[in-house]
JSON list of C-alpha atoms in Angstrom, two decimals:
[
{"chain": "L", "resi": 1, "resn": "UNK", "atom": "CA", "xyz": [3.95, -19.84, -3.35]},
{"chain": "L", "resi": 2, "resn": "UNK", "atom": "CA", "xyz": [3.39, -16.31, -1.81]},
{"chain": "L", "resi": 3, "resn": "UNK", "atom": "CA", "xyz": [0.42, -14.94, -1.87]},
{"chain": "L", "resi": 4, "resn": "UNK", "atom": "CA", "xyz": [-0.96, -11.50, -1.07]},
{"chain": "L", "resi": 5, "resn": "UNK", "atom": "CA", "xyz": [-4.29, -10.86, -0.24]},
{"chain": "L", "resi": 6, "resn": "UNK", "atom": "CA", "xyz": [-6.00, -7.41, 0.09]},
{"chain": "L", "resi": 7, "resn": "UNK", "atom": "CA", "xyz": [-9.52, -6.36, 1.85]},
{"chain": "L", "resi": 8, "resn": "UNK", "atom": "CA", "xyz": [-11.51, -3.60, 3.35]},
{"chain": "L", "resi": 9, "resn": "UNK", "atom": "CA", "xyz": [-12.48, -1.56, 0.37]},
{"chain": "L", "resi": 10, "resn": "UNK", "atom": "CA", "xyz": [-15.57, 0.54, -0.36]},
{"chain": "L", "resi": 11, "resn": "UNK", "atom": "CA", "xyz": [-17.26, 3.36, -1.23]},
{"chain": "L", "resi": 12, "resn": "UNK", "atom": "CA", "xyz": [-17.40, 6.13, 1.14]},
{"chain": "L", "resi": 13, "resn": "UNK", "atom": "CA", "xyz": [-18.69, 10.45, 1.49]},
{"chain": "L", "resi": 14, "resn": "UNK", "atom": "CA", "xyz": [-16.20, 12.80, 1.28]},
{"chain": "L", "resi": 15, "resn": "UNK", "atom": "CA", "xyz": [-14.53, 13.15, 4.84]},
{"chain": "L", "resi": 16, "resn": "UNK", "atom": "CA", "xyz": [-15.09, 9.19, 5.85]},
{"chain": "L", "resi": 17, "resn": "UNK", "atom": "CA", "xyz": [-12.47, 6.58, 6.78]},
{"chain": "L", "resi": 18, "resn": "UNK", "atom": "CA", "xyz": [-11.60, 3.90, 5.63]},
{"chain": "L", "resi": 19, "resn": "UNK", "atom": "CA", "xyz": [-8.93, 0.88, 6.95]},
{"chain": "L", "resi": 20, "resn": "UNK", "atom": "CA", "xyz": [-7.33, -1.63, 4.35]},
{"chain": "L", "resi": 21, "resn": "UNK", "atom": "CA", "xyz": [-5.46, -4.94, 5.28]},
{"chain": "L", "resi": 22, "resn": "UNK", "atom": "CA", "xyz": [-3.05, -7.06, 3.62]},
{"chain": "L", "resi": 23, "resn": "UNK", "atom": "CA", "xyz": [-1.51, -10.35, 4.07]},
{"chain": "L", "resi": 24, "resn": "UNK", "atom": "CA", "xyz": [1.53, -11.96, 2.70]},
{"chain": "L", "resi": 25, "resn": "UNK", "atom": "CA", "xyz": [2.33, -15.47, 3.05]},
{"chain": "L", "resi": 26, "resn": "UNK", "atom": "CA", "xyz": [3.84, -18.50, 1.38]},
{"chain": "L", "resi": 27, "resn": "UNK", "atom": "CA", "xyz": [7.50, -16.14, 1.29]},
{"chain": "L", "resi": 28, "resn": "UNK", "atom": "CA", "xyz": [10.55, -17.50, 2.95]},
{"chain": "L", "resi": 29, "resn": "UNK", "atom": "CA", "xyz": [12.85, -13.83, 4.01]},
{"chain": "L", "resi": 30, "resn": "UNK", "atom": "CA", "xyz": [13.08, -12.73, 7.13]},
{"chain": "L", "resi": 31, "resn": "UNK", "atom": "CA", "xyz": [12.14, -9.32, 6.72]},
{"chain": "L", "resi": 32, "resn": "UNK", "atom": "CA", "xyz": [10.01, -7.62, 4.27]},
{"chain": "L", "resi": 33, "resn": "UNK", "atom": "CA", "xyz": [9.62, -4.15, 2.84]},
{"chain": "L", "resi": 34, "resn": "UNK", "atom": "CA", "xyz": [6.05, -3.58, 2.61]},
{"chain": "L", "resi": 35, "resn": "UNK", "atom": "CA", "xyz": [3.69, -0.46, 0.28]},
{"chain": "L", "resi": 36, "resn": "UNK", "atom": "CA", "xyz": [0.68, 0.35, -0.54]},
{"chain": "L", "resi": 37, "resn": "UNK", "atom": "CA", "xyz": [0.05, 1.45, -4.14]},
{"chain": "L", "resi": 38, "resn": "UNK", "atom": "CA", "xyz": [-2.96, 2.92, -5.97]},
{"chain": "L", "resi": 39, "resn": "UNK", "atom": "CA", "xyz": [-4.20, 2.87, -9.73]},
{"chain": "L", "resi": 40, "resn": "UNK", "atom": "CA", "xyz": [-6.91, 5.35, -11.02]},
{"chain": "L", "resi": 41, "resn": "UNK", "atom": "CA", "xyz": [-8.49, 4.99, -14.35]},
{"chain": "L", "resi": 42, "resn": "UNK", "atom": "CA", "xyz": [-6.07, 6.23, -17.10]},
{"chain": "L", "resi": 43, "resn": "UNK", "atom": "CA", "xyz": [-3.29, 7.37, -14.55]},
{"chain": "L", "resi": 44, "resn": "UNK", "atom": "CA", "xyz": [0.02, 5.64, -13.94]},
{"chain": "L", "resi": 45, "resn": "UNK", "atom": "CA", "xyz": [0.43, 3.61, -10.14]},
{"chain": "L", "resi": 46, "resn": "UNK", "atom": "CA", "xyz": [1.75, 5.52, -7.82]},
{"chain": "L", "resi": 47, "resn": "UNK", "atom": "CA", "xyz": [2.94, 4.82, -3.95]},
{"chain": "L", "resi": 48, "resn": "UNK", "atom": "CA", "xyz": [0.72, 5.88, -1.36]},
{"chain": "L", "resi": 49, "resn": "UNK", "atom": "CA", "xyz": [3.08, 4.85, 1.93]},
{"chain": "L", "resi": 50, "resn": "UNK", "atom": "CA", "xyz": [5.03, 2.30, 2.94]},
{"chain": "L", "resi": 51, "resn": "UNK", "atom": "CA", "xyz": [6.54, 0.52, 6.12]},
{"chain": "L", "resi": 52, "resn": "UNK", "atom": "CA", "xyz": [10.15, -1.19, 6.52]},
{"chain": "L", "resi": 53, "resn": "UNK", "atom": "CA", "xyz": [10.03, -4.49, 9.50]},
{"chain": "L", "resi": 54, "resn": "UNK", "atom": "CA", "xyz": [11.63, -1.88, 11.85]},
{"chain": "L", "resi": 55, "resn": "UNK", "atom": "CA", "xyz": [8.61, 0.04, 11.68]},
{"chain": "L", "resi": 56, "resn": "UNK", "atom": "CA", "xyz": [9.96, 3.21, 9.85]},
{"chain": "L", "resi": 57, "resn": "UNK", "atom": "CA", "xyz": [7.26, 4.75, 7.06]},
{"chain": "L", "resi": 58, "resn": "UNK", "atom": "CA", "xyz": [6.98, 6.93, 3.96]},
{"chain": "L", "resi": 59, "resn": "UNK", "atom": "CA", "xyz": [4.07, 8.57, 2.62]},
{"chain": "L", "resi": 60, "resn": "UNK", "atom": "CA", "xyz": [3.71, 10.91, -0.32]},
{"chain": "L", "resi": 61, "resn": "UNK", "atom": "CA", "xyz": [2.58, 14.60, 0.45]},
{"chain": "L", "resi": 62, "resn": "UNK", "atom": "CA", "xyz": [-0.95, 14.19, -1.05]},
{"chain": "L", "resi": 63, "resn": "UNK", "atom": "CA", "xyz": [-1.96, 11.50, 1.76]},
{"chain": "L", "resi": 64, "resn": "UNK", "atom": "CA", "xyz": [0.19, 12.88, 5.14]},
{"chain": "L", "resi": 65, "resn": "UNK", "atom": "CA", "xyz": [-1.31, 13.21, 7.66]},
{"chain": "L", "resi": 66, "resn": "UNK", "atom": "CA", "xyz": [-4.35, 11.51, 6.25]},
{"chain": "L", "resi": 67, "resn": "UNK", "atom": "CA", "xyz": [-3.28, 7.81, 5.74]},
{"chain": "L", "resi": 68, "resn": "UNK", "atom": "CA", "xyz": [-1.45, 6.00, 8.54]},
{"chain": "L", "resi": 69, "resn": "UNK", "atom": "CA", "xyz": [0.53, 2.62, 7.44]},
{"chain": "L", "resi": 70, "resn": "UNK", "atom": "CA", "xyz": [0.66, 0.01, 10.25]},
{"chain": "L", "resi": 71, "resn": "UNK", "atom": "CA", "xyz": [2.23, -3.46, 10.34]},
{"chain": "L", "resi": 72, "resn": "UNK", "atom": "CA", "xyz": [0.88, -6.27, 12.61]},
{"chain": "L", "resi": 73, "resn": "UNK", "atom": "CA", "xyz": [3.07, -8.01, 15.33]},
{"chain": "L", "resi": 74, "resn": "UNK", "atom": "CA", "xyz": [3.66, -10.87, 12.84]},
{"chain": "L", "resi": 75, "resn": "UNK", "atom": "CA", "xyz": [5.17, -8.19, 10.46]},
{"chain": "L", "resi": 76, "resn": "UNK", "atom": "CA", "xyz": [3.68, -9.77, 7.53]},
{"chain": "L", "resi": 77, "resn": "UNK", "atom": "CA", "xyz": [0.47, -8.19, 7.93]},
{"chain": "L", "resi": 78, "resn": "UNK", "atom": "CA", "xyz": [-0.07, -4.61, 7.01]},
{"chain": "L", "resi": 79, "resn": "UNK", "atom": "CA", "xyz": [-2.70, -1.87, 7.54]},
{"chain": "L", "resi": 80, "resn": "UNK", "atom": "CA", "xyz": [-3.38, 1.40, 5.83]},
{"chain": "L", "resi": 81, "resn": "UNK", "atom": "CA", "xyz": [-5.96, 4.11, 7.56]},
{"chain": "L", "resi": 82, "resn": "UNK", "atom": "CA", "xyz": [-7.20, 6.30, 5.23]},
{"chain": "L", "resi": 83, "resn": "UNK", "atom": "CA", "xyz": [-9.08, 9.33, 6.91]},
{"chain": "L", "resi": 84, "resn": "UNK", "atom": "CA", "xyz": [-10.74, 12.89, 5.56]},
{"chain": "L", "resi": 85, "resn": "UNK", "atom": "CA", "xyz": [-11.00, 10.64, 2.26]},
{"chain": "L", "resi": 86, "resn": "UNK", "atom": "CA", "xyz": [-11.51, 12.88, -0.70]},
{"chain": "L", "resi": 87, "resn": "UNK", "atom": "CA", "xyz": [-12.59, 12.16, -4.35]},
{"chain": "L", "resi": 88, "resn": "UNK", "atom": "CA", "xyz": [-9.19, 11.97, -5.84]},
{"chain": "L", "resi": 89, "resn": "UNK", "atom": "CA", "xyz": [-8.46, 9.08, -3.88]},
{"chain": "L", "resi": 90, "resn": "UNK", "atom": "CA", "xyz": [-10.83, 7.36, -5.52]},
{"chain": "L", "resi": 91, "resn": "UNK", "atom": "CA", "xyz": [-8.44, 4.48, -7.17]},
{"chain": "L", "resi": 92, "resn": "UNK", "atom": "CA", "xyz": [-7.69, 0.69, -6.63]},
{"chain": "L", "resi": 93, "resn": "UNK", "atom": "CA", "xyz": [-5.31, -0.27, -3.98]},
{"chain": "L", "resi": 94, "resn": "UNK", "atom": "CA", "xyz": [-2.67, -2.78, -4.17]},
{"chain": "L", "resi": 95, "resn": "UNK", "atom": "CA", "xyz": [-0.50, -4.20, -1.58]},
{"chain": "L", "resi": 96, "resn": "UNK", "atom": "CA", "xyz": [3.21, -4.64, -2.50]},
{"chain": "L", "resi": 97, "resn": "UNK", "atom": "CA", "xyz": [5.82, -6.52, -1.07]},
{"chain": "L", "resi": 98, "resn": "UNK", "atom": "CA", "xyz": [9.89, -7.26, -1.11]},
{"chain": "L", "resi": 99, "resn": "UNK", "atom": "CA", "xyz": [12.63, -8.37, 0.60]},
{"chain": "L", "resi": 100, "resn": "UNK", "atom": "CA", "xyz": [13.90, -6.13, 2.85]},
{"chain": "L", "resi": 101, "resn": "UNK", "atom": "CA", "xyz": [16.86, -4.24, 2.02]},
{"chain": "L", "resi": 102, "resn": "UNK", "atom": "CA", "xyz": [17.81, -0.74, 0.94]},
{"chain": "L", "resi": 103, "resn": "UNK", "atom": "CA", "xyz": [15.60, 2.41, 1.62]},
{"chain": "L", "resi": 104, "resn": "UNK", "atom": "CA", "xyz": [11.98, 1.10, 1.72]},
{"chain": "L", "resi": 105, "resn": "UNK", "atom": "CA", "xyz": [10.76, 2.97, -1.45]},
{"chain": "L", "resi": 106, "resn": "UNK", "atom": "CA", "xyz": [7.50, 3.27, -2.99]},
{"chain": "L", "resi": 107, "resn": "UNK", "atom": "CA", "xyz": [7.65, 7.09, -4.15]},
{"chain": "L", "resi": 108, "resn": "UNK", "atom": "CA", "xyz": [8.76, 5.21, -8.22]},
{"chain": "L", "resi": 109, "resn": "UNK", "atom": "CA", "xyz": [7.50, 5.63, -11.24]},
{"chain": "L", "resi": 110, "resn": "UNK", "atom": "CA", "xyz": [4.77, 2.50, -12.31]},
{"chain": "L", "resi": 111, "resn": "UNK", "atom": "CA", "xyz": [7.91, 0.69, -14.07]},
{"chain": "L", "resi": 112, "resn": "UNK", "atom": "CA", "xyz": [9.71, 1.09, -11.25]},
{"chain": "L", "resi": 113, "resn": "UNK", "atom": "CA", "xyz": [7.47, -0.52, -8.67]},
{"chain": "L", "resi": 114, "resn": "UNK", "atom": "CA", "xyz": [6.69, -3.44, -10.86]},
{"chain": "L", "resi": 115, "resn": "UNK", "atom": "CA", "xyz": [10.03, -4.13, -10.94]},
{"chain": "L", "resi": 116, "resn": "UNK", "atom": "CA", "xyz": [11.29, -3.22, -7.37]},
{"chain": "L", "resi": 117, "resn": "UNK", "atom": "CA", "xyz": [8.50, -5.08, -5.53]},
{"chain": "L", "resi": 118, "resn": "UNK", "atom": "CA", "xyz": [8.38, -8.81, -6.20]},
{"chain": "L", "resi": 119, "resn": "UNK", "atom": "CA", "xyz": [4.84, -9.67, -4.67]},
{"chain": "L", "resi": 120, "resn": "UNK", "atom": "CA", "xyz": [1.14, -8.12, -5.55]},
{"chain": "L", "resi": 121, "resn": "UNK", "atom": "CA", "xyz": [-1.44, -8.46, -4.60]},
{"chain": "L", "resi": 122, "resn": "UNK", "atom": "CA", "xyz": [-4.91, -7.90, -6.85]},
{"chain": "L", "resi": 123, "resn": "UNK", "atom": "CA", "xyz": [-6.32, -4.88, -5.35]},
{"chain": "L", "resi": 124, "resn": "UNK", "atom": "CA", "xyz": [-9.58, -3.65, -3.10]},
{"chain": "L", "resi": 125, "resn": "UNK", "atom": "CA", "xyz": [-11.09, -0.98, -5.03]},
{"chain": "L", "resi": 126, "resn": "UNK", "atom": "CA", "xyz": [-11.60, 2.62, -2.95]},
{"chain": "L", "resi": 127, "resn": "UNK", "atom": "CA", "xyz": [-14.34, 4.78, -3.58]},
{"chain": "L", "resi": 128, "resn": "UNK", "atom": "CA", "xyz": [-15.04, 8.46, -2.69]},
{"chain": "L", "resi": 129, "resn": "UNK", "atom": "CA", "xyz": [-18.20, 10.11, -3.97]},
{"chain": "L", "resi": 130, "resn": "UNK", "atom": "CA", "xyz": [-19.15, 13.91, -3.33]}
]
C-alpha cells in the first residue's frame, strides 16, 4: 500500500522560512513524478512546484524564486523551501505523487490534479501571520 506522509508545517512572521518533507513508499514504479499542492479555505487546490526523477522542476509565478523543490538521493523523498513567506501562502500543503511519464505537471485545475496524481498525502498545514 503506498503511503505518503507530509511534515514540517507551522506558523511563521511574514518574511520567515519554512522547509516541508514528504515521503512516498509502499509504490512499485521506477520513477515518480512528484508536486506539491496547496488548499486555502474556500479556494480551489492549486500546484505550487513540482520535480520529475531527472531532477527538472516547475513552479507557478506566485512562489519563484521563493520556494525551491528538492528530491532526496532515494528520489522518493521530496523537499519544498519556502522563503520570504507571505500571508497568502497561508494554506495546507499536500504532497502528490505519480508515475513518471509525460511533462511533470502540477500547474491543473483541482479536478485535474485529483485525477492526474494517483497518491496524497493528508497535508501539513502552513501558516503566515502579519
Amino acid at each position: 500500500q503506498v503511503q505518503v506522509v507530509e511534515s514540517g508545517g507551522g506558523s511563521v512572521q511574514t518574511g520567515g522560512s519554512l522547509r516541508l518533507s514528504c515521503e512516498v513508499s509502499g509504490y512499485s514504479y521506477s520513477r515518480l513524478c512528484m508536486g506539491w499542492f496547496r488548499q486555502a479555505p474556500g479556494k480551489e487546490r492549486e500546484g505550487v512546484a513540482a520535480i520529475e526523477s531527472d531532477g527538472t522542476t516547475g513552479y507557478p509565478n506566485s512562489v519563484k524564486g521563493r520556494f525551491t523543490v528538492s528530491q532526496g538521493n532515494a528520489k522518493n523523498k521530496m523537499y519544498l523551501q519556502m522563503n520570504n513567506l507571505k500571508p497568502e501562502d497561508t494554506a495546507t500543503y499536500y504532497c502528490a505523487a505519480r508515475r513518471s511519464g509525460g511533462y511533470c505537471n502540477v500547474f491543473l485545475t483541482q479536478t485535474a490534479a485529483l485525477r492526474e496524481f494517483e497518491y496524497w498525502g493528508q497535508g501539513t498545514q502552513v501558516t503566515v501571520t502579519d
